[in-house]
mmCIF file of C-alpha atoms in Angstrom:
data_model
loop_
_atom_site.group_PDB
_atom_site.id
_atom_site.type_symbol
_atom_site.label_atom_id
_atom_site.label_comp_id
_atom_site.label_asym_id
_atom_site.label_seq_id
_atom_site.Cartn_x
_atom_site.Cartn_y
_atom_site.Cartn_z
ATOM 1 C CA UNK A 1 111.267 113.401 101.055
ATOM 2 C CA UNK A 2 114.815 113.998 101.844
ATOM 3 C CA UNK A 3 117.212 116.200 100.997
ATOM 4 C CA UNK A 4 118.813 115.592 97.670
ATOM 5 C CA UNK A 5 121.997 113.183 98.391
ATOM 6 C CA UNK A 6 124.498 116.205 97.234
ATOM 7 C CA UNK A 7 122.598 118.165 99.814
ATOM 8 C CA UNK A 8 122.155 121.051 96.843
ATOM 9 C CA UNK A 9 119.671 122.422 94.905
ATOM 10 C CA UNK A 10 119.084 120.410 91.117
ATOM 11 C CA UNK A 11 117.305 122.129 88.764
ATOM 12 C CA UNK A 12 118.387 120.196 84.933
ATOM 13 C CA UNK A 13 116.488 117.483 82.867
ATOM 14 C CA UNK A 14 116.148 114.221 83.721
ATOM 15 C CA UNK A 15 114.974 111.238 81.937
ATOM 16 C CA UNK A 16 112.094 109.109 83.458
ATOM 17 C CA UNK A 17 110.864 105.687 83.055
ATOM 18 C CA UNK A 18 107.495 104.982 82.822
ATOM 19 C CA UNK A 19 106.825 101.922 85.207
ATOM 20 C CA UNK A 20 103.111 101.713 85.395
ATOM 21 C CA UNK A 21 101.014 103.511 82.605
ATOM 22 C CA UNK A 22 97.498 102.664 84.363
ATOM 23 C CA UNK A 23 96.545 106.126 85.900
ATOM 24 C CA UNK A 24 94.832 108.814 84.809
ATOM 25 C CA UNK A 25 98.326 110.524 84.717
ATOM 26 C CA UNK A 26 99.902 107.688 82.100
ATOM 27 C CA UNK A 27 97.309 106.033 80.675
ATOM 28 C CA UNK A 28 98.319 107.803 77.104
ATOM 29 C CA UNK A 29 102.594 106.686 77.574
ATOM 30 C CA UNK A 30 103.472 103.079 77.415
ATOM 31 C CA UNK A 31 105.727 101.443 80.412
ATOM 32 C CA UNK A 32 109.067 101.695 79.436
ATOM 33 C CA UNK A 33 108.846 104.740 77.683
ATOM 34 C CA UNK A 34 111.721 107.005 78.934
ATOM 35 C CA UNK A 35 110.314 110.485 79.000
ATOM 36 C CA UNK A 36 112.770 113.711 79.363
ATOM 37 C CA UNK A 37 111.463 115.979 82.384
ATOM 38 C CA UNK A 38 112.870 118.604 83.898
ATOM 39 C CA UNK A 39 113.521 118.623 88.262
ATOM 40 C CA UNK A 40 113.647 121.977 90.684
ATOM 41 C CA UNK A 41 114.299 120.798 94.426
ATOM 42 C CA UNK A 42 116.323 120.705 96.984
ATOM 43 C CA UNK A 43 114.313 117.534 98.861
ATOM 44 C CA UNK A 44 113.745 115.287 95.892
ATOM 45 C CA UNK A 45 115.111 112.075 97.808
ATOM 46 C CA UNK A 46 112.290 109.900 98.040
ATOM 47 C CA UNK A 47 112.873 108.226 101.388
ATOM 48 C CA UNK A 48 110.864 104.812 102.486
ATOM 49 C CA UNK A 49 111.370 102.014 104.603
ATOM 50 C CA UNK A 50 112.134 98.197 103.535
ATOM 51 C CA UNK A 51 108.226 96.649 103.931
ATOM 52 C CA UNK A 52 106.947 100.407 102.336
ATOM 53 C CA UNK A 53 109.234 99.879 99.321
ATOM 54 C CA UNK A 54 108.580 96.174 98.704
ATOM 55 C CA UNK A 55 104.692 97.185 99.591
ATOM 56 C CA UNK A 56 104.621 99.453 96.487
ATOM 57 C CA UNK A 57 106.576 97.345 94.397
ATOM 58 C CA UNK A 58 104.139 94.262 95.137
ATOM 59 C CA UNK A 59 100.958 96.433 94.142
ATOM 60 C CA UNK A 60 102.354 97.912 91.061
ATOM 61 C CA UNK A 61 102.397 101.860 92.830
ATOM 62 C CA UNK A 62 105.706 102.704 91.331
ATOM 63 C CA UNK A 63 104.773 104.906 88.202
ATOM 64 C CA UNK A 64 108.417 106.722 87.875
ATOM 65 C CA UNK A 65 112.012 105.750 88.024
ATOM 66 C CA UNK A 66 114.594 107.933 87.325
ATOM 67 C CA UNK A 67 116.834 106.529 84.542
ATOM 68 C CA UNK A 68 119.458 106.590 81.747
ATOM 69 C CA UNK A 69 118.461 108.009 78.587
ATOM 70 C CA UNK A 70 118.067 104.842 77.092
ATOM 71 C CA UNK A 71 115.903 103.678 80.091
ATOM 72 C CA UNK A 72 118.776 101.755 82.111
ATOM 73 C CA UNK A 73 118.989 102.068 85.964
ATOM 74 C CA UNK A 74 121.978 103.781 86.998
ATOM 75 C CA UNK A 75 123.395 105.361 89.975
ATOM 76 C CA UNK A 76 124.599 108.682 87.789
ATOM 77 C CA UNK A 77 120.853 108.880 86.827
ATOM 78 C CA UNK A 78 119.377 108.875 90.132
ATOM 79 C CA UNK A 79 120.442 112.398 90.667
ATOM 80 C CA UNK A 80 119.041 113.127 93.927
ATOM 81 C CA UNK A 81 119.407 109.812 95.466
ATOM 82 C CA UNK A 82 115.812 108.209 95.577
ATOM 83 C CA UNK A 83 115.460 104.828 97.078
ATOM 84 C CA UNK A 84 114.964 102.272 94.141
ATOM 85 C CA UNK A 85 115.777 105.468 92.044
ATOM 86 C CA UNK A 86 111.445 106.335 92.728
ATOM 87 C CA UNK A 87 110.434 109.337 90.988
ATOM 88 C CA UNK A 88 106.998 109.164 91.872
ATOM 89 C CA UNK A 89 104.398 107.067 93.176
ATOM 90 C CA UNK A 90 100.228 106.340 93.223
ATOM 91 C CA UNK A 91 98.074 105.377 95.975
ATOM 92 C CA UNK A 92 96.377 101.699 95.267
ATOM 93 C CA UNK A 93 93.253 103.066 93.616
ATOM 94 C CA UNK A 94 95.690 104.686 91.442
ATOM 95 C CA UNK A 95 93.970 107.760 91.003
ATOM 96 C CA UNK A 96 96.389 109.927 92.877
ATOM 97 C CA UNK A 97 100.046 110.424 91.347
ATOM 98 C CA UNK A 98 102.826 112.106 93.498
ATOM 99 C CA UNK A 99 105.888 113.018 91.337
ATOM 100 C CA UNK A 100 108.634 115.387 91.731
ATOM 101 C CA UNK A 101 109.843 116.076 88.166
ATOM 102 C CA UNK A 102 108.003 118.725 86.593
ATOM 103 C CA UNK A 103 106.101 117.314 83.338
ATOM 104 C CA UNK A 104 104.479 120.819 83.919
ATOM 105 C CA UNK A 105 107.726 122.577 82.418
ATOM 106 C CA UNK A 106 108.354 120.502 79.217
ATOM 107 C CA UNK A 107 105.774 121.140 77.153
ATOM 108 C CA UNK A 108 107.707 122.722 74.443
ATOM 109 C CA UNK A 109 111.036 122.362 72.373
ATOM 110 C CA UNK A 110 111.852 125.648 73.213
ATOM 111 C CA UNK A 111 111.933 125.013 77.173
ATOM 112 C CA UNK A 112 113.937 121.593 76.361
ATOM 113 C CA UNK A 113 111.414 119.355 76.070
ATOM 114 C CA UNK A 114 107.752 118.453 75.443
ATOM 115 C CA UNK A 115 107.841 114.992 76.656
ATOM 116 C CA UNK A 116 105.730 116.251 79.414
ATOM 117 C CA UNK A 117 102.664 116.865 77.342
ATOM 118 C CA UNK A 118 102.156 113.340 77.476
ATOM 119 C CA UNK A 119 101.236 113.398 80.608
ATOM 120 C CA UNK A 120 99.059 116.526 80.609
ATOM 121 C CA UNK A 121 97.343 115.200 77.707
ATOM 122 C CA UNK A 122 96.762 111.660 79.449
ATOM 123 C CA UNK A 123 94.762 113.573 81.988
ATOM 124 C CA UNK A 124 92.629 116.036 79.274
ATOM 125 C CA UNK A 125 91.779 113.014 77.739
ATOM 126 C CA UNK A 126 90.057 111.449 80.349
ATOM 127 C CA UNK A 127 88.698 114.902 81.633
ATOM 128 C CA UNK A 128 87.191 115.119 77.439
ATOM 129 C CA UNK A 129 85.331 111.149 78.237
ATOM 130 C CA UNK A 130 83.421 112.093 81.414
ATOM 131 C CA UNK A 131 80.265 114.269 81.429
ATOM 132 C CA UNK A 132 80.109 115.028 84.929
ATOM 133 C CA UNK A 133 76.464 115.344 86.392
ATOM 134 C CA UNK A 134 76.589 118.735 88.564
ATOM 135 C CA UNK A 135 78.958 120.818 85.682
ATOM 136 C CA UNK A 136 80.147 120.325 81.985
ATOM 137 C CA UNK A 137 84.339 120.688 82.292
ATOM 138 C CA UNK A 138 85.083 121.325 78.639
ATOM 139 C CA UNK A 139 88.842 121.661 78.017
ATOM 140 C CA UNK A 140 89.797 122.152 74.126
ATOM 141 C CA UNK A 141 92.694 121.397 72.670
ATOM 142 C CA UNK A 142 93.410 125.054 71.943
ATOM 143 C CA UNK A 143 92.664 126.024 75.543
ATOM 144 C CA UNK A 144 95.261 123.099 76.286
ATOM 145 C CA UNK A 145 97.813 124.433 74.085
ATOM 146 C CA UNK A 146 97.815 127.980 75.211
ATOM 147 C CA UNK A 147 98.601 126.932 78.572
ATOM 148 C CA UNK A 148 101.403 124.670 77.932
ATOM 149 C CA UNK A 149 103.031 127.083 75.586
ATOM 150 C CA UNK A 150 102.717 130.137 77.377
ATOM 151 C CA UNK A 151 100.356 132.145 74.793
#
């Protein structure tokens, strides 16, 4: 990561496109869903080389772009300056996301969105499928919505 390209802080909403929706983190979205999430950071460029970027691109590892509202790529979207406009990535197993939006923070209308349930709930839904041998994880749906909503 990078500095952001205005070499400031951005903390506002921004609207992501859902590239690949074949992880545990966006297995419940569909690609090309554009989902509003907020950003905090001051070193959200996402910085890689020429073979790194065509690597990821050639094994489907590009989960987020940041777009347009209407899922266009644009430079006024790509508000920190990402190469390819990447807003986050997997690793080839695709079990491991890194993102820098938030999905965390938009859980609810009254934060400005709750497009980011989505991807909380693509992960509790897996978690709700596997019995793991050693320990029982048993997340409900009430537990789930406490924590999103703050109560």
């Amino acid at each position: 990561m990078r500095r952001n390209q205005t070499l400031k802080f951005i903390c506002e909403h921004v609207h992501l496109r859902v590239e690949a929706n074949d992880t545990p983190f966006t297995h419940d979205t569909t690609v090309g869903q554009v989902l509003r999430i907020p950003i905090a950071h001051g070193e959200g460029n996402y910085y890689a080389d020429g073979d790194t970027i065509r690597s990821l691109q050639e094994h489907d590892q590009i989960v987020f772009r940041y777009t347009s509202p209407d899922g266009s790529l644009d430079d006024a979207s790509n508000v920190n300056g990402s190469v390819d406009a990447i807003a986050g990535i997997c690793n080839r197993d695709r079990n491991v996301v890194g993102l820098k939006p938030h999905p965390e923070r938009a859980c609810e209308d009254a934060v400005g969105s709750r497009d980011g349930r989505v991807v909380l709930q693509s992960v509790l839904s897996l978690l709700r499928v596997f019995r793991w041998t050693h320990c029982e994880l048993r997340v409900t749906d009430d537990v789930f919505n406490r924590r999103c909503s703050g109560r």
